[in-house]
């Protein structure tokens, strides 16, 4: 059963007769700490009869919700009116730096049948480790509370974006994709040493590697999907790839039909920006039936290769024709190895613009264009 209005901070209720505690302030009620210490004027009385929650279980975890339950003495159940939940982000070196600041982590809910759902994108972020502990409480006639001791501390990690969340991102990206421009090449920029290693150590092949943590914090492909990044955007005035690149002065170019054809499946992966006016869309090209294809089928929205707003492959007069969206920067991940003999490697004449690199780039959580109403 989902708890209505779950996630308010703790304070004195506006009326002793309210059915639910709303907009509570932790400072006003001064909950006891983990050791059971109470402030002398806290307004909370100690009642030993209230049971401490035992054997806490977390289930049905999503990117911005979870269900919680525990064992409780049936004899005291009727006396419990509320649950106090202490939810905190577990600090670690990989913690989400863009989690909203100054959010309440002391949650209060009217006692309802367990398990109950805790939901709130304002205090839960995807792919983030949390700790949780619970108290049972009984509201007294004078408005004070009797509380149990804190339960044991349980750890859990929230989930990635689901396909429902990714579809919301997809729909937002479609709004700004712009008109389609024709292109004929995919290209990949790297340093000379990268291509030397592919020739000398990898049997002349570029090999897939695990995607970095760039983009949305909840993206299900970050740190999991293996692939090779390619670009396809062209300059409006020339119809050719730009001569500048943030990734290296050497460029591998390959005809688009080698990677994108009727035997390839196309998936939407992410939509983000880096505190800039332009936005990025991550797409995944996976040969049908490949390991990458099976991974994406379970996690990403599939796109019609001939009819979508970002990257298309159509047949005209017996030839494949390709178009890309003009107003977003496409980052295309190809999930299989690519032999260098299928294309050419040349040195570009432009600049190596490292400041434009998206490697491990974090998404702007305040951008209204590319964020949805779940954890960033």
mmCIF file with all atom_site columns, N, CA, C and O in Angstrom, residues 6 9 19 55 70 83 162 170 236 251 260 297 299 337 348-349 352 372:
data_model
loop_
_atom_site.group_PDB
_atom_site.id
_atom_site.type_symbol
_atom_site.label_atom_id
_atom_site.label_alt_id
_atom_site.label_comp_id
_atom_site.label_asym_id
_atom_site.label_entity_id
_atom_site.label_seq_id
_atom_site.pdbx_PDB_ins_code
_atom_site.Cartn_x
_atom_site.Cartn_y
_atom_site.Cartn_z
_atom_site.occupancy
_atom_site.B_iso_or_equiv
_atom_site.pdbx_formal_charge
_atom_site.auth_seq_id
_atom_site.auth_comp_id
_atom_site.auth_asym_id
_atom_site.auth_atom_id
_atom_site.pdbx_PDB_model_num
ATOM 1  N N  . UNK A 1 6   ? 3.848  10.829 1.283   1.00 0.00 ? 6   UNK A N  1
ATOM 2  C CA . UNK A 1 6   ? 5.042  10.338 1.961   1.00 0.00 ? 6   UNK A CA 1
ATOM 3  C C  . UNK A 1 6   ? 6.211  11.253 1.671   1.00 0.00 ? 6   UNK A C  1
ATOM 4  O O  . UNK A 1 6   ? 6.388  11.722 0.570   1.00 0.00 ? 6   UNK A O  1
ATOM 5  N N  . UNK A 1 9   ? 9.134  16.417 5.801   1.00 0.00 ? 9   UNK A N  1
ATOM 6  C CA . UNK A 1 9   ? 10.006 16.536 6.945   1.00 0.00 ? 9   UNK A CA 1
ATOM 7  C C  . UNK A 1 9   ? 9.167  16.624 8.213   1.00 0.00 ? 9   UNK A C  1
ATOM 8  O O  . UNK A 1 9   ? 7.968  16.842 8.161   1.00 0.00 ? 9   UNK A O  1
ATOM 9  N N  . UNK A 1 19  ? -5.522 13.947 10.319  1.00 0.00 ? 19  UNK A N  1
ATOM 10 C CA . UNK A 1 19  ? -5.361 12.530 10.017  1.00 0.00 ? 19  UNK A CA 1
ATOM 11 C C  . UNK A 1 19  ? -3.952 12.184 9.614   1.00 0.00 ? 19  UNK A C  1
ATOM 12 O O  . UNK A 1 19  ? -3.541 11.038 9.675   1.00 0.00 ? 19  UNK A O  1
ATOM 13 N N  . UNK A 1 55  ? 13.908 -7.169 11.616  1.00 0.00 ? 55  UNK A N  1
ATOM 14 C CA . UNK A 1 55  ? 14.010 -7.838 10.302  1.00 0.00 ? 55  UNK A CA 1
ATOM 15 C C  . UNK A 1 55  ? 13.462 -6.966 9.172   1.00 0.00 ? 55  UNK A C  1
ATOM 16 O O  . UNK A 1 55  ? 12.560 -7.357 8.425   1.00 0.00 ? 55  UNK A O  1
ATOM 17 N N  . UNK A 1 70  ? 8.634  -4.753 7.965   1.00 0.00 ? 70  UNK A N  1
ATOM 18 C CA . UNK A 1 70  ? 9.387  -5.306 9.088   1.00 0.00 ? 70  UNK A CA 1
ATOM 19 C C  . UNK A 1 70  ? 8.448  -6.138 9.945   1.00 0.00 ? 70  UNK A C  1
ATOM 20 O O  . UNK A 1 70  ? 7.226  -6.088 9.815   1.00 0.00 ? 70  UNK A O  1
ATOM 21 N N  . UNK A 1 83  ? 4.973  5.976  11.783  1.00 0.00 ? 83  UNK A N  1
ATOM 22 C CA . UNK A 1 83  ? 6.327  5.455  11.594  1.00 0.00 ? 83  UNK A CA 1
ATOM 23 C C  . UNK A 1 83  ? 7.252  6.631  11.314  1.00 0.00 ? 83  UNK A C  1
ATOM 24 O O  . UNK A 1 83  ? 6.917  7.522  10.527  1.00 0.00 ? 83  UNK A O  1
ATOM 25 N N  . UNK A 1 162 ? 13.891 3.142  -15.615 1.00 0.00 ? 162 UNK A N  1
ATOM 26 C CA . UNK A 1 162 ? 13.174 2.101  -16.341 1.00 0.00 ? 162 UNK A CA 1
ATOM 27 C C  . UNK A 1 162 ? 12.899 2.584  -17.763 1.00 0.00 ? 162 UNK A C  1
ATOM 28 O O  . UNK A 1 162 ? 13.160 3.737  -18.104 1.00 0.00 ? 162 UNK A O  1
ATOM 29 N N  . UNK A 1 170 ? 13.044 10.412 -23.977 1.00 0.00 ? 170 UNK A N  1
ATOM 30 C CA . UNK A 1 170 ? 12.948 10.339 -25.436 1.00 0.00 ? 170 UNK A CA 1
ATOM 31 C C  . UNK A 1 170 ? 11.973 11.379 -25.969 1.00 0.00 ? 170 UNK A C  1
ATOM 32 O O  . UNK A 1 170 ? 12.264 12.099 -26.940 1.00 0.00 ? 170 UNK A O  1
ATOM 33 N N  . UNK A 1 236 ? 26.425 22.266 -41.090 1.00 0.00 ? 236 UNK A N  1
ATOM 34 C CA . UNK A 1 236 ? 25.290 22.664 -41.915 1.00 0.00 ? 236 UNK A CA 1
ATOM 35 C C  . UNK A 1 236 ? 25.725 23.222 -43.271 1.00 0.00 ? 236 UNK A C  1
ATOM 36 O O  . UNK A 1 236 ? 25.112 22.932 -44.303 1.00 0.00 ? 236 UNK A O  1
ATOM 37 N N  . UNK A 1 251 ? 41.212 10.499 -37.104 1.00 0.00 ? 251 UNK A N  1
ATOM 38 C CA . UNK A 1 251 ? 39.797 10.166 -37.303 1.00 0.00 ? 251 UNK A CA 1
ATOM 39 C C  . UNK A 1 251 ? 39.644 8.932  -38.181 1.00 0.00 ? 251 UNK A C  1
ATOM 40 O O  . UNK A 1 251 ? 40.212 8.842  -39.268 1.00 0.00 ? 251 UNK A O  1
ATOM 41 N N  . UNK A 1 260 ? 25.003 0.679  -40.006 1.00 0.00 ? 260 UNK A N  1
ATOM 42 C CA . UNK A 1 260 ? 23.575 0.967  -39.863 1.00 0.00 ? 260 UNK A CA 1
ATOM 43 C C  . UNK A 1 260 ? 22.841 0.482  -41.100 1.00 0.00 ? 260 UNK A C  1
ATOM 44 O O  . UNK A 1 260 ? 22.978 1.041  -42.190 1.00 0.00 ? 260 UNK A O  1
ATOM 45 N N  . UNK A 1 297 ? 17.455 -4.663 -25.580 1.00 0.00 ? 297 UNK A N  1
ATOM 46 C CA . UNK A 1 297 ? 16.050 -5.058 -25.663 1.00 0.00 ? 297 UNK A CA 1
ATOM 47 C C  . UNK A 1 297 ? 15.376 -5.030 -24.301 1.00 0.00 ? 297 UNK A C  1
ATOM 48 O O  . UNK A 1 297 ? 14.186 -4.724 -24.187 1.00 0.00 ? 297 UNK A O  1
ATOM 49 N N  . UNK A 1 299 ? 16.230 -3.076 -21.722 1.00 0.00 ? 299 UNK A N  1
ATOM 50 C CA . UNK A 1 299 ? 16.427 -1.857 -20.941 1.00 0.00 ? 299 UNK A CA 1
ATOM 51 C C  . UNK A 1 299 ? 16.104 -0.552 -21.654 1.00 0.00 ? 299 UNK A C  1
ATOM 52 O O  . UNK A 1 299 ? 15.848 0.450  -20.992 1.00 0.00 ? 299 UNK A O  1
ATOM 53 N N  . UNK A 1 337 ? 32.702 -5.223 -32.337 1.00 0.00 ? 337 UNK A N  1
ATOM 54 C CA . UNK A 1 337 ? 34.017 -4.770 -32.827 1.00 0.00 ? 337 UNK A CA 1
ATOM 55 C C  . UNK A 1 337 ? 33.908 -4.247 -34.257 1.00 0.00 ? 337 UNK A C  1
ATOM 56 O O  . UNK A 1 337 ? 33.032 -4.666 -35.030 1.00 0.00 ? 337 UNK A O  1
ATOM 57 N N  . UNK A 1 348 ? 43.048 14.973 -38.835 1.00 0.00 ? 348 UNK A N  1
ATOM 58 C CA . UNK A 1 348 ? 42.175 16.112 -39.126 1.00 0.00 ? 348 UNK A CA 1
ATOM 59 C C  . UNK A 1 348 ? 42.995 17.400 -39.137 1.00 0.00 ? 348 UNK A C  1
ATOM 60 O O  . UNK A 1 348 ? 44.072 17.481 -38.548 1.00 0.00 ? 348 UNK A O  1
ATOM 61 N N  . UNK A 1 349 ? 42.469 18.399 -39.821 1.00 0.00 ? 349 UNK A N  1
ATOM 62 C CA . UNK A 1 349 ? 43.185 19.667 -39.936 1.00 0.00 ? 349 UNK A CA 1
ATOM 63 C C  . UNK A 1 349 ? 42.782 20.671 -38.863 1.00 0.00 ? 349 UNK A C  1
ATOM 64 O O  . UNK A 1 349 ? 43.413 21.710 -38.713 1.00 0.00 ? 349 UNK A O  1
ATOM 65 N N  . UNK A 1 352 ? 42.151 20.280 -31.530 1.00 0.00 ? 352 UNK A N  1
ATOM 66 C CA . UNK A 1 352 ? 41.801 19.272 -30.535 1.00 0.00 ? 352 UNK A CA 1
ATOM 67 C C  . UNK A 1 352 ? 41.153 20.003 -29.358 1.00 0.00 ? 352 UNK A C  1
ATOM 68 O O  . UNK A 1 352 ? 41.830 20.479 -28.452 1.00 0.00 ? 352 UNK A O  1
ATOM 69 N N  . UNK A 1 372 ? 13.592 14.943 -16.214 1.00 0.00 ? 372 UNK A N  1
ATOM 70 C CA . UNK A 1 372 ? 12.245 14.451 -15.957 1.00 0.00 ? 372 UNK A CA 1
ATOM 71 C C  . UNK A 1 372 ? 12.036 14.411 -14.448 1.00 0.00 ? 372 UNK A C  1
ATOM 72 O O  . UNK A 1 372 ? 12.965 14.564 -13.672 1.00 0.00 ? 372 UNK A O  1
#
